JSON list of C-alpha atoms in Angstrom, two decimals:
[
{"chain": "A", "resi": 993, "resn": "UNK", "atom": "CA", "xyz": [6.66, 3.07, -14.29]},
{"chain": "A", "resi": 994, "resn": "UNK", "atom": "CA", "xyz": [9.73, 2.03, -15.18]},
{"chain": "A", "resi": 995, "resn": "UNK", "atom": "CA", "xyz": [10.32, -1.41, -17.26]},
{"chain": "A", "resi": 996, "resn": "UNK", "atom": "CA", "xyz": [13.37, -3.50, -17.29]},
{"chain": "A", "resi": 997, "resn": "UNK", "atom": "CA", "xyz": [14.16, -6.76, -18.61]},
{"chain": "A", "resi": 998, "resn": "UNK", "atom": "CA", "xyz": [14.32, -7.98, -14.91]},
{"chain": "A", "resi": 999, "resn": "UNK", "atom": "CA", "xyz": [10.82, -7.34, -15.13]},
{"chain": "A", "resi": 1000, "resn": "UNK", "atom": "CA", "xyz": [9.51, -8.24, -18.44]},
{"chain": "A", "resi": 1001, "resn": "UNK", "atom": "CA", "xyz": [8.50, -11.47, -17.64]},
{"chain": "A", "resi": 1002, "resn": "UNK", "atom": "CA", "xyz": [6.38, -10.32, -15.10]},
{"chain": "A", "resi": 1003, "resn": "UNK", "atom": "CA", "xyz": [4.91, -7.23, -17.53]},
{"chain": "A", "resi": 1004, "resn": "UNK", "atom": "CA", "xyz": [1.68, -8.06, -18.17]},
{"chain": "A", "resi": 1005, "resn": "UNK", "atom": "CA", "xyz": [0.69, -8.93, -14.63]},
{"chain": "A", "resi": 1006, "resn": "UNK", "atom": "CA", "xyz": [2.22, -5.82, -13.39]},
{"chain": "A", "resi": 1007, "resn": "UNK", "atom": "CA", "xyz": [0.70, -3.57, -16.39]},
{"chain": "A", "resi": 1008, "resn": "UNK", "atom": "CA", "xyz": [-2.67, -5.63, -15.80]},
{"chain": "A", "resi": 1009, "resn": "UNK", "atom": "CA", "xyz": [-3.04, -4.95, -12.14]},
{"chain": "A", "resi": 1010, "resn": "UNK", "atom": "CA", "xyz": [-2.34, -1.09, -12.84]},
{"chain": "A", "resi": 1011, "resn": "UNK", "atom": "CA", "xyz": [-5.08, -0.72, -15.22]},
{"chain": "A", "resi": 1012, "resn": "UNK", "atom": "CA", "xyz": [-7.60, -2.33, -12.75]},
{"chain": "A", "resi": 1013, "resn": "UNK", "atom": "CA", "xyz": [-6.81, 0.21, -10.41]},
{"chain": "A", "resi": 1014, "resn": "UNK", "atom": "CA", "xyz": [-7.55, 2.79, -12.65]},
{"chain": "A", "resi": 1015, "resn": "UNK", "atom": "CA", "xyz": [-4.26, 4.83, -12.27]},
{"chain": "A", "resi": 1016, "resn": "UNK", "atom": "CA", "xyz": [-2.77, 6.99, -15.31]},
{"chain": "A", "resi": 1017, "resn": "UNK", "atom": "CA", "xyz": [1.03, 5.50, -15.94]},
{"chain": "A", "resi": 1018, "resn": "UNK", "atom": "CA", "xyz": [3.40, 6.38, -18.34]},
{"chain": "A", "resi": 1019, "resn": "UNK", "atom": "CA", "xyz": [5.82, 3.94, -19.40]},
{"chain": "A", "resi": 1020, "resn": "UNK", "atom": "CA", "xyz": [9.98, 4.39, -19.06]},
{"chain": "A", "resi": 1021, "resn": "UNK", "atom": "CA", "xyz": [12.22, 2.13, -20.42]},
{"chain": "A", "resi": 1022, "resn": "UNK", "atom": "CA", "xyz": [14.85, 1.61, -17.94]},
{"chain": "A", "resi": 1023, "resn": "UNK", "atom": "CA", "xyz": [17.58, 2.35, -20.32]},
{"chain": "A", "resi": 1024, "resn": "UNK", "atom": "CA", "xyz": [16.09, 5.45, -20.97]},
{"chain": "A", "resi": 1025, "resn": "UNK", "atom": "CA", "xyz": [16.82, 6.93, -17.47]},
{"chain": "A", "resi": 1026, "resn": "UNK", "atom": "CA", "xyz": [20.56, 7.37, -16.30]},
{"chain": "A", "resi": 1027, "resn": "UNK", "atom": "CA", "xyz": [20.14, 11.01, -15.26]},
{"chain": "A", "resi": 1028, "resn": "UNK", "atom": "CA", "xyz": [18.14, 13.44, -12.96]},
{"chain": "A", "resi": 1029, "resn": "UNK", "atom": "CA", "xyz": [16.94, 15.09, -15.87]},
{"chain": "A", "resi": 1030, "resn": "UNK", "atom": "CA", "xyz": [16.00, 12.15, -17.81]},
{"chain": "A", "resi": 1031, "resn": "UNK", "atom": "CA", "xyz": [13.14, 11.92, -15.20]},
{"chain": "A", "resi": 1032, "resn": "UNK", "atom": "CA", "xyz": [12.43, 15.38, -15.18]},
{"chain": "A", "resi": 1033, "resn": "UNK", "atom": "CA", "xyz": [8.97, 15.28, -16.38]},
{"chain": "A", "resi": 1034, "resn": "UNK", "atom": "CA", "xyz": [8.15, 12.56, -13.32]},
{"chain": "A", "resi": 1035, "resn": "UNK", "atom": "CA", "xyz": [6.48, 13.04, -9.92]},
{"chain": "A", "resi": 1036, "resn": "UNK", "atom": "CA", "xyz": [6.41, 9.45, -9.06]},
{"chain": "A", "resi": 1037, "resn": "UNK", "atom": "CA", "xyz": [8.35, 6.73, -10.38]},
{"chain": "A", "resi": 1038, "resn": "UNK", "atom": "CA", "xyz": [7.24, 2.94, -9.48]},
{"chain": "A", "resi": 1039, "resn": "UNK", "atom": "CA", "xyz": [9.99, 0.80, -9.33]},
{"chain": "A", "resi": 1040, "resn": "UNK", "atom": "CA", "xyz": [8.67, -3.12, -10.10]},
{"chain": "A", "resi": 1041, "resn": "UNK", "atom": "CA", "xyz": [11.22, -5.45, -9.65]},
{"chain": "A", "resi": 1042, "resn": "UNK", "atom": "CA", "xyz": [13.90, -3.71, -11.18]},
{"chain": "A", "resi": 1043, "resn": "UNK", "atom": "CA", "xyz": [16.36, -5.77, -10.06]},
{"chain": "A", "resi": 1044, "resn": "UNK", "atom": "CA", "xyz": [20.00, -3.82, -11.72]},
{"chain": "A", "resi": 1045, "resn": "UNK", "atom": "CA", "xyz": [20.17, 0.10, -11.13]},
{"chain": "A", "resi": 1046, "resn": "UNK", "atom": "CA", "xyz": [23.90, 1.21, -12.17]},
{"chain": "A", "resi": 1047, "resn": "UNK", "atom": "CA", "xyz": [25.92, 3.72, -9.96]},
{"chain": "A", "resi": 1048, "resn": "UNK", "atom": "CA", "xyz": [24.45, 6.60, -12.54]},
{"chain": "A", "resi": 1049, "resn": "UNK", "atom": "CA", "xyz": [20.89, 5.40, -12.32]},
{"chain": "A", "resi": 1050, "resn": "UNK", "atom": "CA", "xyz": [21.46, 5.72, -8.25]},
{"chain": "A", "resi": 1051, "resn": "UNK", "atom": "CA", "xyz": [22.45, 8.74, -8.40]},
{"chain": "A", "resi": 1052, "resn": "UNK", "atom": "CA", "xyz": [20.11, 10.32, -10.33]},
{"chain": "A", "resi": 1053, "resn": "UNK", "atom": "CA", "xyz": [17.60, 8.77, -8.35]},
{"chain": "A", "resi": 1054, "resn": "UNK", "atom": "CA", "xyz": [18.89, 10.20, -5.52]},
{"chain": "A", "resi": 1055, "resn": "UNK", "atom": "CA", "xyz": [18.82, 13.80, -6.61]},
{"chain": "A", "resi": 1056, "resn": "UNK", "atom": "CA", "xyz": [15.40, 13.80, -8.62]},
{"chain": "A", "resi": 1057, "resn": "UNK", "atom": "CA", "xyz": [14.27, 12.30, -4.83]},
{"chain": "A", "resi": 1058, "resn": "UNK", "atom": "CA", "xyz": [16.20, 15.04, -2.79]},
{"chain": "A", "resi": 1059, "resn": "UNK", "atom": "CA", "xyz": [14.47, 17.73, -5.38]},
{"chain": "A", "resi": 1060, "resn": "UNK", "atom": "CA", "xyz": [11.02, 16.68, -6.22]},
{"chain": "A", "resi": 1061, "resn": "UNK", "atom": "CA", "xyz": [10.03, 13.33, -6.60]},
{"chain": "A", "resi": 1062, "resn": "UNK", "atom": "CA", "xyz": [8.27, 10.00, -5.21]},
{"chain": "A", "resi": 1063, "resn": "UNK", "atom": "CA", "xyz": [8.99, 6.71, -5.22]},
{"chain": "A", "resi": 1064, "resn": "UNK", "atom": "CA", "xyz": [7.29, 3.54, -4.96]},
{"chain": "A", "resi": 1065, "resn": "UNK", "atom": "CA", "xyz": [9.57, 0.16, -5.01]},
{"chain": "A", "resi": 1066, "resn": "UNK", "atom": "CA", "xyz": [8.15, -2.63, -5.52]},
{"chain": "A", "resi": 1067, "resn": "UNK", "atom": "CA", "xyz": [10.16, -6.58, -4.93]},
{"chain": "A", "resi": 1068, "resn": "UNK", "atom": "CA", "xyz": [13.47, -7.36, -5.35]},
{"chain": "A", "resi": 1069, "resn": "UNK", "atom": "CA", "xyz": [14.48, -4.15, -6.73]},
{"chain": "A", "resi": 1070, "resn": "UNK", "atom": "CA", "xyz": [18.19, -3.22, -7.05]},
{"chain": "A", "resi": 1071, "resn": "UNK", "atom": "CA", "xyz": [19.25, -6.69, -6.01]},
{"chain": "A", "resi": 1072, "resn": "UNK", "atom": "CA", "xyz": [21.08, -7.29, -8.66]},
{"chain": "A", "resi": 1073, "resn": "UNK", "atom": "CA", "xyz": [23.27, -4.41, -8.83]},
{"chain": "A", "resi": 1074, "resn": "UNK", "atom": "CA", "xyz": [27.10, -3.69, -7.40]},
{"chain": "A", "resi": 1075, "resn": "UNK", "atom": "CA", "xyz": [27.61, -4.01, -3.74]},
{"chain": "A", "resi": 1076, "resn": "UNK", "atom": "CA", "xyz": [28.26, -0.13, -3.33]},
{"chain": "A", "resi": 1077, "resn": "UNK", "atom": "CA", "xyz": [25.23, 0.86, -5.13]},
{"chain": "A", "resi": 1078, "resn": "UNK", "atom": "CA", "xyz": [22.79, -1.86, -3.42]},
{"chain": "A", "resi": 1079, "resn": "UNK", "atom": "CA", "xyz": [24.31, -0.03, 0.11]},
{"chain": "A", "resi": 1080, "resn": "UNK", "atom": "CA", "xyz": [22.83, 3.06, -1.88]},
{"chain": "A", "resi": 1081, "resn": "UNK", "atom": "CA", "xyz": [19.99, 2.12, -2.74]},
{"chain": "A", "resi": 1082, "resn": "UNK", "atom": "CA", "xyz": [19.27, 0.80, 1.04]},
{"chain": "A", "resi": 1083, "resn": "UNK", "atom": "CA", "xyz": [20.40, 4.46, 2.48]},
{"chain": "A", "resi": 1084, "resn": "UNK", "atom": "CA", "xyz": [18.11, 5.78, -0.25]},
{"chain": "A", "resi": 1085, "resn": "UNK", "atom": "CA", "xyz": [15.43, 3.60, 0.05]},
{"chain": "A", "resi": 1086, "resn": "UNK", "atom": "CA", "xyz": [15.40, 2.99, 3.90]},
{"chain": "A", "resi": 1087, "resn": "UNK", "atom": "CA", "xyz": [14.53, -0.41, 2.88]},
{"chain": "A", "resi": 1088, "resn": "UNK", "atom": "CA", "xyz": [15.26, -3.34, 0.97]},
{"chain": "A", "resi": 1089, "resn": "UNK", "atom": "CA", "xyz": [13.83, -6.73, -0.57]},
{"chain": "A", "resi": 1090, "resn": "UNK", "atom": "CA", "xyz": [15.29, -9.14, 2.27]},
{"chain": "A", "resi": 1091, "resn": "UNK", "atom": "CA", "xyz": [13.28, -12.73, 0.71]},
{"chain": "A", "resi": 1092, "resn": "UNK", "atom": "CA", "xyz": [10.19, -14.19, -1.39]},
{"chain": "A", "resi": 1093, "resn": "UNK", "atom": "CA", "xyz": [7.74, -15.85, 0.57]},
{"chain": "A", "resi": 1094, "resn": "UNK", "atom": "CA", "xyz": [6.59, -18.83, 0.01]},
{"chain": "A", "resi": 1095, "resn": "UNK", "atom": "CA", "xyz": [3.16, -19.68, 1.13]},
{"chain": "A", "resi": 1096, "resn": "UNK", "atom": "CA", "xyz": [0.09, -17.17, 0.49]},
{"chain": "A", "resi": 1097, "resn": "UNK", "atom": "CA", "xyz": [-1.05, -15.30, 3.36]},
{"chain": "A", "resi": 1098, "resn": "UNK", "atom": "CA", "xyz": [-3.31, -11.92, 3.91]},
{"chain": "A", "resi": 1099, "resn": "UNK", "atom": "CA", "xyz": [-1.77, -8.52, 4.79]},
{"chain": "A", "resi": 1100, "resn": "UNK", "atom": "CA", "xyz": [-2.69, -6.66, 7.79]},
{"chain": "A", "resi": 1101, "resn": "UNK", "atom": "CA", "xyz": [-2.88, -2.95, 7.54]},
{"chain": "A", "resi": 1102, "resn": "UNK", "atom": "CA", "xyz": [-1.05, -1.31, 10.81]},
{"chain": "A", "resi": 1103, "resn": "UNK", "atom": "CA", "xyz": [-3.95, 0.58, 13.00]},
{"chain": "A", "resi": 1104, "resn": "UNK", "atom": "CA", "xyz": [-2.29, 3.82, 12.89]},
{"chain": "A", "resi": 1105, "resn": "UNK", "atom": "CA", "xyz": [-2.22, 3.80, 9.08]},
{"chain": "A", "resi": 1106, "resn": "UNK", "atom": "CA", "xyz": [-4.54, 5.76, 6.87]},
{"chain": "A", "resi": 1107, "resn": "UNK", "atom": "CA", "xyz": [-4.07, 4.62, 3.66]},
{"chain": "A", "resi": 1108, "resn": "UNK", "atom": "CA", "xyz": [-6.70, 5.37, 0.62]},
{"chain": "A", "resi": 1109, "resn": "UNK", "atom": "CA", "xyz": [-6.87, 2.54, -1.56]},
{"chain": "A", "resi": 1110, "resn": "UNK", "atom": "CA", "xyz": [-8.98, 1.66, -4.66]},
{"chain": "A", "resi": 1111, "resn": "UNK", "atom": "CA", "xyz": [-10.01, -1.62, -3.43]},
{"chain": "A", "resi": 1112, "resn": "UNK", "atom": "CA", "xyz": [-9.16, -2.43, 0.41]},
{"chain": "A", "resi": 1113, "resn": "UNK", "atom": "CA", "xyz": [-11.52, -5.14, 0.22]},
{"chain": "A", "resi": 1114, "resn": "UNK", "atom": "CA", "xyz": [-8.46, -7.27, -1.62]},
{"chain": "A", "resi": 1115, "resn": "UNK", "atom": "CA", "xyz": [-6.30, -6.41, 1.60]},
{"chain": "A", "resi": 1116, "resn": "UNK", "atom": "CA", "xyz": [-8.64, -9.68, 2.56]},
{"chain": "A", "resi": 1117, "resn": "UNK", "atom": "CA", "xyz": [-7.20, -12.27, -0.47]},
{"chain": "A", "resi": 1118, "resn": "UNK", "atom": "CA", "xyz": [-4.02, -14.47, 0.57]},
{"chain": "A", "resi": 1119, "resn": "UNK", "atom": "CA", "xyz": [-1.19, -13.35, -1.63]},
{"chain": "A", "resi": 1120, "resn": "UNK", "atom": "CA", "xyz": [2.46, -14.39, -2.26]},
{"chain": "A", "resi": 1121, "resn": "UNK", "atom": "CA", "xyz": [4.77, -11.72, -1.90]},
{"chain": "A", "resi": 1122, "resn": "UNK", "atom": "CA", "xyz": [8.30, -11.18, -0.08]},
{"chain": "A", "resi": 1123, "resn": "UNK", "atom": "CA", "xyz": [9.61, -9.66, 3.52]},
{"chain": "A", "resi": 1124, "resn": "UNK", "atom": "CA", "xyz": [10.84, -6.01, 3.24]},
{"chain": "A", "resi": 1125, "resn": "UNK", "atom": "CA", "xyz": [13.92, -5.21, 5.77]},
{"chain": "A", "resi": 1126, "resn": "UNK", "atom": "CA", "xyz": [14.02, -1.79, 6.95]},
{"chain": "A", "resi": 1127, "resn": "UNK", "atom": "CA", "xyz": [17.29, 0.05, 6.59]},
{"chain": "A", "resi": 1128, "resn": "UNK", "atom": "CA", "xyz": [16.76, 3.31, 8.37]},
{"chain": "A", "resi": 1129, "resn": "UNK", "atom": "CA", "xyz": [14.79, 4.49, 11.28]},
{"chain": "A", "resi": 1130, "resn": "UNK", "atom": "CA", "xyz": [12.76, 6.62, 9.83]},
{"chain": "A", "resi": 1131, "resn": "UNK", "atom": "CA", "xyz": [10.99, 3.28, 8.22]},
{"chain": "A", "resi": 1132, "resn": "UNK", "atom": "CA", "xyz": [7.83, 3.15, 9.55]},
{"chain": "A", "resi": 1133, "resn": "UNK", "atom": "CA", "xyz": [5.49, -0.24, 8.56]},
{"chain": "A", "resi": 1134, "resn": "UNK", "atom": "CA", "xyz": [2.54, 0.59, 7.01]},
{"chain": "A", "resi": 1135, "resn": "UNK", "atom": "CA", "xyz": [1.24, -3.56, 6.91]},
{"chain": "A", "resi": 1136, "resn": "UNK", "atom": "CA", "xyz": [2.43, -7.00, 7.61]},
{"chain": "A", "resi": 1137, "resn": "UNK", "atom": "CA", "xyz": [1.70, -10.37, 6.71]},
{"chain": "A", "resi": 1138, "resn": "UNK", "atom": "CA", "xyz": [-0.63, -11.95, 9.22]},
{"chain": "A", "resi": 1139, "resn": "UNK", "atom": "CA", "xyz": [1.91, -15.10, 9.54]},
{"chain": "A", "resi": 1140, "resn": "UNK", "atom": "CA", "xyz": [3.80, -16.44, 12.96]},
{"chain": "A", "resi": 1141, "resn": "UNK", "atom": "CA", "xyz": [6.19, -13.95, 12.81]},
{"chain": "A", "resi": 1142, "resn": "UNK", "atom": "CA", "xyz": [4.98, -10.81, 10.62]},
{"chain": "A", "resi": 1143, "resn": "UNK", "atom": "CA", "xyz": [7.26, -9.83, 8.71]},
{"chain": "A", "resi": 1144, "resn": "UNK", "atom": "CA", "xyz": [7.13, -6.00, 7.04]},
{"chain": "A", "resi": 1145, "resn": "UNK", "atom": "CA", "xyz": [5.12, -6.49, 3.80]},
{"chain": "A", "resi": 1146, "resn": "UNK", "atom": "CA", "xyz": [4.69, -2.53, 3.10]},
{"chain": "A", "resi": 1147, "resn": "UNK", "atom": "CA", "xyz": [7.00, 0.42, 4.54]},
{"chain": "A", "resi": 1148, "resn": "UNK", "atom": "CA", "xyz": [7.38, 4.14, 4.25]},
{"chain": "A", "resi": 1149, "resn": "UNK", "atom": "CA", "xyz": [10.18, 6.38, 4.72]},
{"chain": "A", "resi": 1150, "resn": "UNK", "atom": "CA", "xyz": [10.63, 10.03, 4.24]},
{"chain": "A", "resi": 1151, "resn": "UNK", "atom": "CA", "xyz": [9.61, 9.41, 0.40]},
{"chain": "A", "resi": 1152, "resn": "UNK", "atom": "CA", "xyz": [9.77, 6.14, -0.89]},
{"chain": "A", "resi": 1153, "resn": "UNK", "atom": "CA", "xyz": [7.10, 3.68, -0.41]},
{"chain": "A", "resi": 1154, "resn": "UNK", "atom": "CA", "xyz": [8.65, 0.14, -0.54]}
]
């Protein structure tokens, strides 16, 4: 999991809801990555909220992806970064972050989905989140918000998980 300080004020939630799952994380300091090899040792990088990747941190995301890894992104992530790299990141991603929402409502998993959660049962709370765009057609949605017009709240590509 990688920590930035677009994300540190939202740290403790994020770390917090990761050990109530249960799941083993390691932490990388998003300064600490600007190569392919730097993430080496990595089969699945989460992504939460990291809002600035630079043109080097693209790239080696792009060819760790291409050679073995997995990706989960999570909110606004790359937003903040240049105009050539957030294009990137979209190819790359097959998605992007298009808005917050602003009201709490409950996700609906898509029938056709099969997905193996710790706790589906919270699939039931209302949550605030944001509206994932897709960017490629491969991007298939996994769940929406049950709202008037639901918008993507989860989506998977070839290998990222948005």
């Amino acid at each position: 999991m990688v920590r930035s300080t677009e994300n540190q004020q939202q740290w403790t939630s994020i770390r917090n809801r990761l050990l109530s799952t249960g799941i083993q994380f390691c932490l990388l300091e998003a300064e600490n990555w600007q190569t392919a090899e730097d993430l080496r040792n990595v089969r699945t990088l989460f992504l939460p909220n990291v809002e600035t990747i630079t043109g080097q941190q693209a790239e080696a995301l792009e060819t760790w992806l291409q050679a073995r890894g997995n990706l989960i992104i999570s909110g606004p992530t790359g937003n903040l970064s240049e105009s050539v790299v957030r294009d990137q990141l979209r190819a790359l991603f097959g998605a992007y972050w298009g808005f917050s929402t602003s009201n709490p409502s409950t996700i609906r998993v898509q029938d056709t989905v099969q997905l193996s959660l710790v706790n589906q049962a919270s699939l039931n709370d209302s949550l605030i989140g944001g509206v994932i765009l897709p960017s490629a057609i491969t991007a298939q949605p996994l769940a929406v918000w049950l709202t008037e017009n639901t918008p993507l709240q989860l989506l998977s590509t070839n290998k990222p998980l948005f």
